[in-house]
Short mmCIF file of C-alpha atoms in Angstrom, two decimals:
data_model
loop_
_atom_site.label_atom_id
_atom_site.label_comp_id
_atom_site.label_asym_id
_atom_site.label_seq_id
_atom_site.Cartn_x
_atom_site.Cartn_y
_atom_site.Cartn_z
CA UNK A 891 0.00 0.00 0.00
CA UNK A 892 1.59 3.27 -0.98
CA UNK A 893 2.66 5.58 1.93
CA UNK A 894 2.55 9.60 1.04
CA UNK A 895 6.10 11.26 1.65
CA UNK A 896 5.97 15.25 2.88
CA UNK A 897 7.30 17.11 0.13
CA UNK A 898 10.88 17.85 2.38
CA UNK A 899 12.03 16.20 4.83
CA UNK A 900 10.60 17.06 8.45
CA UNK A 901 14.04 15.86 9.98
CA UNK A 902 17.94 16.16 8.21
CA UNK A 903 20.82 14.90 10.55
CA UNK A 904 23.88 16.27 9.35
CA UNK A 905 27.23 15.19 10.20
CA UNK A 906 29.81 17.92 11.08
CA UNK A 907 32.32 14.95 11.83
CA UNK A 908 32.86 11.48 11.99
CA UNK A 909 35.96 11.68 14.14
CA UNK A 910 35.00 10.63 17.49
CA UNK A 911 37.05 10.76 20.91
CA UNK A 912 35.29 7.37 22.25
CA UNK A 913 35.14 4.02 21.31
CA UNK A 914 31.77 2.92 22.20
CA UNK A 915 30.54 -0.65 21.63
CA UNK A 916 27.01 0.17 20.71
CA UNK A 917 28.34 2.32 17.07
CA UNK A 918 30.20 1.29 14.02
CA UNK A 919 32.07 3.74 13.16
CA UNK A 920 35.18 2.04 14.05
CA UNK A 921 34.36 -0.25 11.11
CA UNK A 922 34.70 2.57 8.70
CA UNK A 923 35.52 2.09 4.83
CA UNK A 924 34.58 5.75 4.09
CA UNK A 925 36.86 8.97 4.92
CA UNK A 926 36.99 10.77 7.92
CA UNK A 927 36.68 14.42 8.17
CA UNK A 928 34.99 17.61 9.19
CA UNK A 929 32.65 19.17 7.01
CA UNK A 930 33.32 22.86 5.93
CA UNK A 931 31.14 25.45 6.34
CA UNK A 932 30.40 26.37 2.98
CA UNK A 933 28.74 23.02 2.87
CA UNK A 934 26.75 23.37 5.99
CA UNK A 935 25.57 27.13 5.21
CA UNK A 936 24.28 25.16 2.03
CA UNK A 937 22.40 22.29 4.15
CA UNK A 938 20.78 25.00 6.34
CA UNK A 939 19.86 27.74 4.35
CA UNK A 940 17.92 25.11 1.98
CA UNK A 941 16.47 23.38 5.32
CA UNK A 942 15.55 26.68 6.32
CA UNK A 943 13.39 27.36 3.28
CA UNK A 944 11.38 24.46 4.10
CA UNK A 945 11.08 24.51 8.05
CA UNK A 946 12.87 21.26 8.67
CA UNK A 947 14.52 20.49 11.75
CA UNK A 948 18.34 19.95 12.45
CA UNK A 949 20.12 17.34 14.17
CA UNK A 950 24.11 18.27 14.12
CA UNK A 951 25.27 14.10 14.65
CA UNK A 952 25.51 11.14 13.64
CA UNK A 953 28.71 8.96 13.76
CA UNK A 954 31.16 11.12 15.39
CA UNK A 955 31.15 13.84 18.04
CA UNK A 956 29.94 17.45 16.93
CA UNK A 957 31.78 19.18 19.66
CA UNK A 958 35.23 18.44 17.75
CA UNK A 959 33.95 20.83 14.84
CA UNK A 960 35.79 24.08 15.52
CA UNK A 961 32.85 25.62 13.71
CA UNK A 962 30.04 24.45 15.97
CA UNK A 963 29.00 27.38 17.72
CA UNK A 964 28.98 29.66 14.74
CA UNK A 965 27.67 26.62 12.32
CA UNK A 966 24.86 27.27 15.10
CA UNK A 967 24.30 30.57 15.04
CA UNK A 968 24.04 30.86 10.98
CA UNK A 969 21.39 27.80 10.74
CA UNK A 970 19.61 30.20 13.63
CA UNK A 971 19.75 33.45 11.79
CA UNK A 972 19.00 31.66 8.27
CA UNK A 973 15.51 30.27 10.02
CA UNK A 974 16.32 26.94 10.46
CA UNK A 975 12.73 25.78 13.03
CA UNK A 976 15.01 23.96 15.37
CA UNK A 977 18.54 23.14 15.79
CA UNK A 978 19.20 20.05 18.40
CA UNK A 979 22.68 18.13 19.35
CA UNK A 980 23.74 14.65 20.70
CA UNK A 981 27.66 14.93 22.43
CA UNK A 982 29.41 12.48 24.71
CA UNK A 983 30.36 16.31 26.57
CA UNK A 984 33.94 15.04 26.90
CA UNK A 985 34.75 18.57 25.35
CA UNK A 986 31.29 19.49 27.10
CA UNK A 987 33.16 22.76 28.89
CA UNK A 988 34.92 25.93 29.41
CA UNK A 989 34.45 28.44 26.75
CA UNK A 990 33.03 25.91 24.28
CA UNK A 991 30.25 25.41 26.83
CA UNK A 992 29.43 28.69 27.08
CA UNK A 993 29.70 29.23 23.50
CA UNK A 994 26.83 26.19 23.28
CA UNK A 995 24.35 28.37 25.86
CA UNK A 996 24.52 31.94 23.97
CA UNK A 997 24.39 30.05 19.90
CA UNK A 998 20.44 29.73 20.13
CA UNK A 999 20.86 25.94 20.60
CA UNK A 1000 17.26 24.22 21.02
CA UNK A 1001 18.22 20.32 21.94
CA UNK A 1002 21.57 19.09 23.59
CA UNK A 1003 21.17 15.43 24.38
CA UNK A 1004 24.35 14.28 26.72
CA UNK A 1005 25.13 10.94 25.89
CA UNK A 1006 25.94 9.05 29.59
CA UNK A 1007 25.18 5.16 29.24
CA UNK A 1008 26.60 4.84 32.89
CA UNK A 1009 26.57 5.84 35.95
CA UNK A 1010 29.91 4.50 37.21
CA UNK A 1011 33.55 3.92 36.13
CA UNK A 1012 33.21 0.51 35.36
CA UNK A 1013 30.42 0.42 33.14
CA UNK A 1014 30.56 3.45 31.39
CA UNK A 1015 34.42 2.14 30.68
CA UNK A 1016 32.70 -0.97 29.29
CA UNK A 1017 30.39 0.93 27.20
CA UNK A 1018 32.03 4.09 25.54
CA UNK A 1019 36.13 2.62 25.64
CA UNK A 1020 37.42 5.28 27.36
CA UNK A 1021 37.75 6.32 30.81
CA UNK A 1022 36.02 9.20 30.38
CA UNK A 1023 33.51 9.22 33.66
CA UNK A 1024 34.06 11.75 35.84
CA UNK A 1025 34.87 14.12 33.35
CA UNK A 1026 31.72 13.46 31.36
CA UNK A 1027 29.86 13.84 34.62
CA UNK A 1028 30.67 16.55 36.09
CA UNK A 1029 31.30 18.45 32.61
CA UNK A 1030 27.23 18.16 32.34
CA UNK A 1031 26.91 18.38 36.30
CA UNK A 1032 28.32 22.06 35.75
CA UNK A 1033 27.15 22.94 32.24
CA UNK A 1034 23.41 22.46 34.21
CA UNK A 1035 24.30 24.52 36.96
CA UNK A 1036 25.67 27.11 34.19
CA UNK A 1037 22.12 26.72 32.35
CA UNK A 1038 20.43 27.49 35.72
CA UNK A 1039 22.25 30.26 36.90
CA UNK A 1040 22.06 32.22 33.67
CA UNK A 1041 18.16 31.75 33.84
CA UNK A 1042 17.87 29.54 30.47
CA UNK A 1043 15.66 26.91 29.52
CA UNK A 1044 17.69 26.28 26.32
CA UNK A 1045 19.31 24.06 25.32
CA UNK A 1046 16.63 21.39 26.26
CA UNK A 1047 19.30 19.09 27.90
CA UNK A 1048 18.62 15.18 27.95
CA UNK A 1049 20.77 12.80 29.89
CA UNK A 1050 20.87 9.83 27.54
CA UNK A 1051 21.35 6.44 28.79
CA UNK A 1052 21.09 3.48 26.32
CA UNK A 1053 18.56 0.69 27.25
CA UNK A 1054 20.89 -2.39 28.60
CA UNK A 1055 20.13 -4.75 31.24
CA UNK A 1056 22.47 -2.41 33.61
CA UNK A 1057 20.91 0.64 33.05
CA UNK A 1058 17.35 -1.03 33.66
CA UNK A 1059 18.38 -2.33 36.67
CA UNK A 1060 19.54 1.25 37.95
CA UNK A 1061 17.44 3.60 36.52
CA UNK A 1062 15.77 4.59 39.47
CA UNK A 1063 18.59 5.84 41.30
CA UNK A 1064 19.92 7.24 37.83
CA UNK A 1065 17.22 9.33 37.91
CA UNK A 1066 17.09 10.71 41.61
CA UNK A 1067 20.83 11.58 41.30
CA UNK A 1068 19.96 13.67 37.92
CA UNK A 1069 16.68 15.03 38.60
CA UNK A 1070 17.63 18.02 41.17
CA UNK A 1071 20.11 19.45 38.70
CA UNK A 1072 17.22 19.60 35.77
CA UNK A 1073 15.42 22.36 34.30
CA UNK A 1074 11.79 22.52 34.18
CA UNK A 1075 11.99 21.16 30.75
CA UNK A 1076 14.98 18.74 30.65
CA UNK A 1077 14.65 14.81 31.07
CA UNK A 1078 16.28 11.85 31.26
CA UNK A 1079 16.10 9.86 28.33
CA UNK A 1080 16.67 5.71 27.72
CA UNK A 1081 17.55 4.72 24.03
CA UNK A 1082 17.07 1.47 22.54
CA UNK A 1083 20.22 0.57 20.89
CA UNK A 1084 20.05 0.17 16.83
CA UNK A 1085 21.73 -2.74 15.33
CA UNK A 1086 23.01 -0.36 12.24
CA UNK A 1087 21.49 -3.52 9.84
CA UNK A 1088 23.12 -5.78 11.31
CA UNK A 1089 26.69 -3.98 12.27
CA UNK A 1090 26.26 -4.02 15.74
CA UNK A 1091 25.89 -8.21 17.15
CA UNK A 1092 24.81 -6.94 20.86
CA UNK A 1093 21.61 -8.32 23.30
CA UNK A 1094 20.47 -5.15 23.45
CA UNK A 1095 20.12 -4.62 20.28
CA UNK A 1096 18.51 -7.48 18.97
CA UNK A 1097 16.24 -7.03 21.85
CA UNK A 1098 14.92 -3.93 20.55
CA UNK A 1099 14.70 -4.49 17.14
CA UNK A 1100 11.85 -7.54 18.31
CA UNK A 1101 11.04 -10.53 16.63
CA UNK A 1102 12.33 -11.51 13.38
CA UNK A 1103 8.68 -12.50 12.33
CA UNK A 1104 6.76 -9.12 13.03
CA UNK A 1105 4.95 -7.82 10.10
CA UNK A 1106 7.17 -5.45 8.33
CA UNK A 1107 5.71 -2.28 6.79
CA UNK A 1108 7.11 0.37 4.80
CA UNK A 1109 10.16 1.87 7.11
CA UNK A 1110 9.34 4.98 8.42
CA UNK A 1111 12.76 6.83 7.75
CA UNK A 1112 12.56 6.76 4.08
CA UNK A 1113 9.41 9.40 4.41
CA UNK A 1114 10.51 11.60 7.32
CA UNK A 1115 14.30 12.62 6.99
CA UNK A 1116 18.05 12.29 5.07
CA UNK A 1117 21.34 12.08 6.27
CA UNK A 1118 24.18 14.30 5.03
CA UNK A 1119 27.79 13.12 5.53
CA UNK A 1120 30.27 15.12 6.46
CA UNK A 1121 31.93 14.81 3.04
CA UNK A 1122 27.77 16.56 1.46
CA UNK A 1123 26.86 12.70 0.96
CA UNK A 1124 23.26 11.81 1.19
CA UNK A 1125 22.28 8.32 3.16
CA UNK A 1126 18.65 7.57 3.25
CA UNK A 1127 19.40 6.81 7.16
CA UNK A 1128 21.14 5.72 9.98
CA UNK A 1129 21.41 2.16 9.17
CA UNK A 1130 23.49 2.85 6.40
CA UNK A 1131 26.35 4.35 8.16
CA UNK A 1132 29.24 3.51 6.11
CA UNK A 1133 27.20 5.19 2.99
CA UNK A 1134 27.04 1.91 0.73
CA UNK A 1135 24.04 3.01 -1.03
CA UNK A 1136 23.73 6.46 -1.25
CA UNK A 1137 21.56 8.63 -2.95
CA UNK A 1138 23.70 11.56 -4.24
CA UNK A 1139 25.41 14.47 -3.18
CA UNK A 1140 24.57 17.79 -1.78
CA UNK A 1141 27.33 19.61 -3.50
CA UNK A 1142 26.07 18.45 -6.56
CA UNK A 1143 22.34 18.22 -6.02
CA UNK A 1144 19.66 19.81 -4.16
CA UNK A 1145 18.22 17.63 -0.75
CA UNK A 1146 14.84 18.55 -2.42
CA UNK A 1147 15.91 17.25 -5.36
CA UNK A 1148 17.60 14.60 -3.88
CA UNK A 1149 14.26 13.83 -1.16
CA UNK A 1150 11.96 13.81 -4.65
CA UNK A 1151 14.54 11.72 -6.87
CA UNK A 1152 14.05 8.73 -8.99
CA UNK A 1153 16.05 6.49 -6.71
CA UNK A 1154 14.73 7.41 -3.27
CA UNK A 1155 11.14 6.76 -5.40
CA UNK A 1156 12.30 3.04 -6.19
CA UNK A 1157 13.71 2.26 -2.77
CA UNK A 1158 9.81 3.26 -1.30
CA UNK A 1159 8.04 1.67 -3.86
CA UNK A 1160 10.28 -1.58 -2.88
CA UNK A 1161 9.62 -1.06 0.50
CA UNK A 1162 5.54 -0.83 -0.62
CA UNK A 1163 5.75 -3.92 -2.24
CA UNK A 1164 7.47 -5.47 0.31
CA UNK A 1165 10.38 -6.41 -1.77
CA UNK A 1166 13.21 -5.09 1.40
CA UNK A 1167 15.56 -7.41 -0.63
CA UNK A 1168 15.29 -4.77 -3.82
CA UNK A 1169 16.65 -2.14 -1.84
CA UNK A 1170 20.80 -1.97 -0.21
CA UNK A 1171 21.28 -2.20 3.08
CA UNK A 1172 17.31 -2.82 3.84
CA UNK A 1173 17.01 -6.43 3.33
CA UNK A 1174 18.20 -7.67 7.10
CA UNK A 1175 18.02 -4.60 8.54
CA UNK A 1176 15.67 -5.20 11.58
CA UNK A 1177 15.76 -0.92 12.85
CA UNK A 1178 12.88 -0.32 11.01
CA UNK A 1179 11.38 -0.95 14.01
CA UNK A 1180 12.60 2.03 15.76
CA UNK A 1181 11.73 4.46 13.04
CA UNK A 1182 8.59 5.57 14.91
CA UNK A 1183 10.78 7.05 17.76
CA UNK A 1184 9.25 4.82 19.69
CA UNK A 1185 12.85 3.31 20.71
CA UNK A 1186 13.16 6.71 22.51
CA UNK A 1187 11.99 7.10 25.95
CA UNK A 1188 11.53 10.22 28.36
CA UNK A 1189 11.90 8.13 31.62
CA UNK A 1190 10.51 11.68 33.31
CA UNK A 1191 7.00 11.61 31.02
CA UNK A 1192 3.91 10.34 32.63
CA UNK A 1193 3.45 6.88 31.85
#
């Protein structure tokens, strides 16, 4: 049955890097075939200014850790003044202080989701590589504090913890140790952890994506929002993060022209016809299941 498409994109996550600081077990970026880099900001001024026109939302991340980018703060404050309706972040806020923190509170910044997955040494060793946990911790700790005392309620800030056994088994005392340091609008957030079609062999994320024999619709992802590299490449989502089907370029094409394209037609009508086979990357990709956002939880929310 044939699903309508907006005529944009409601969501484009761009990628201002893929170098990363962390080595985390849940992403597979450390199986890269495709370049690293940073993109420049002739690129992203491009990205926004068309996003603007059409009042999608931007997400500055996606395999690598925006707060490397040099540029962030003014790449920020352009897709602001250009009109861009919303402008949101995930870090690991290892770099998460000092003047680049500030910089972050006074760029117009809607979303900053702080990426924790622990609540110790030990396991946040276990999941992100690095021994990174005090620092991440109190770098958000005082970035809050910073928020509060300077009377903002943006950023939004989320304190992200991905949906393991461990953190299940905690997150009630997760969330009385974070909640006094919150804003009237920030949460704590659980993730359930994408496979990236198949990259990623954990529990966790098998467990989310559900049964292999659940009905499969049309994925959701191909209708809502694009991916830009940070080389202008165009991925039809996050499951194809080493870009081995992509649809084009932005520094050759349009995203509209890109989101209304021949190719991105075929790969929905596949998906309509339930031929997931037809299409790269699709055929044993079981995170179409979390392209409702439904693998996103505000632990906060009213049940």
């Amino acid at each position: 049955m044939p699903v309508s498409s907006a005529p944009f994109p409601d969501r484009v996550n761009v990628e201002l890097t893929n170098h990363c600081n962390q080595r985390c077990v849940l992403c597979p970026r450390l199986g890269f075939t495709r370049p690293l880099g940073f993109m420049d900001f002739d690129l992203f001024a491009r990205v926004a200014t068309e996003c603007a026109r059409h009042g999608t939302r931007l997400w500055l991340h996606f395999l690598g850790e925006p707060l490397l980018h040099r540029q962030l703060g003014r790449m920020i404050r352009f897709a602001r003044t250009a009109g861009v309706r919303e402008v949101g972040l995930s870090t690991n806020a290892v770099s998460l202080r000092g003047a680049l923190a500030e910089d972050l509170l006074g760029a117009g910044l809607d979303r900053l989701e702080c990426s924790l997955d622990a609540d110790d040494r030990a396991g946040y060793l276990a999941m992100r590589g690095r021994d990174h946990f005090e620092r991440v911790r109190d770098n958000v700790r005082a970035f809050l504090r910073r928020k509060r005392a300077l009377g903002l309620e943006r950023p939004v800030t989320s304190i992200q913890f991905m949906r393991t056994a461990a953190v299940e088994a905690a997150l009630g005392p997760l969330v009385d140790a974070w909640r006094p340091l919150l804003g009237p609008r920030d949460f704590v957030m659980t993730i359930a952890p994408a496979s990236f079609a198949g990259a990623i062999d954990a529990a966790a994320a098998r467990d989310a994506a559900g049964a292999p024999g659940d009905a499969r619709p049309p994925c959701r992802w191909l209708y809502a929002s694009l991916m830009v590299l940070q080389d202008g490449t165009v991925t039809m989502c996050g499951a194809d993060w080493d870009a081995r089907a992509p649809l084009g370029n932005v520094r050759e094409r349009s995203l509209a022209d890109i989101w209304t394209g021949a190719e991105l037609a075929r790969r929905r009508r596949a998906h309509e016809e339930g031929r997931f086979d037809a299409v790269p990357v699709c055929g044993a990709c079981g995170d179409w299941r979390l392209a409702d956002g439904s693998g996103y939880r505000n632990v906060l929310a009213p049940a």
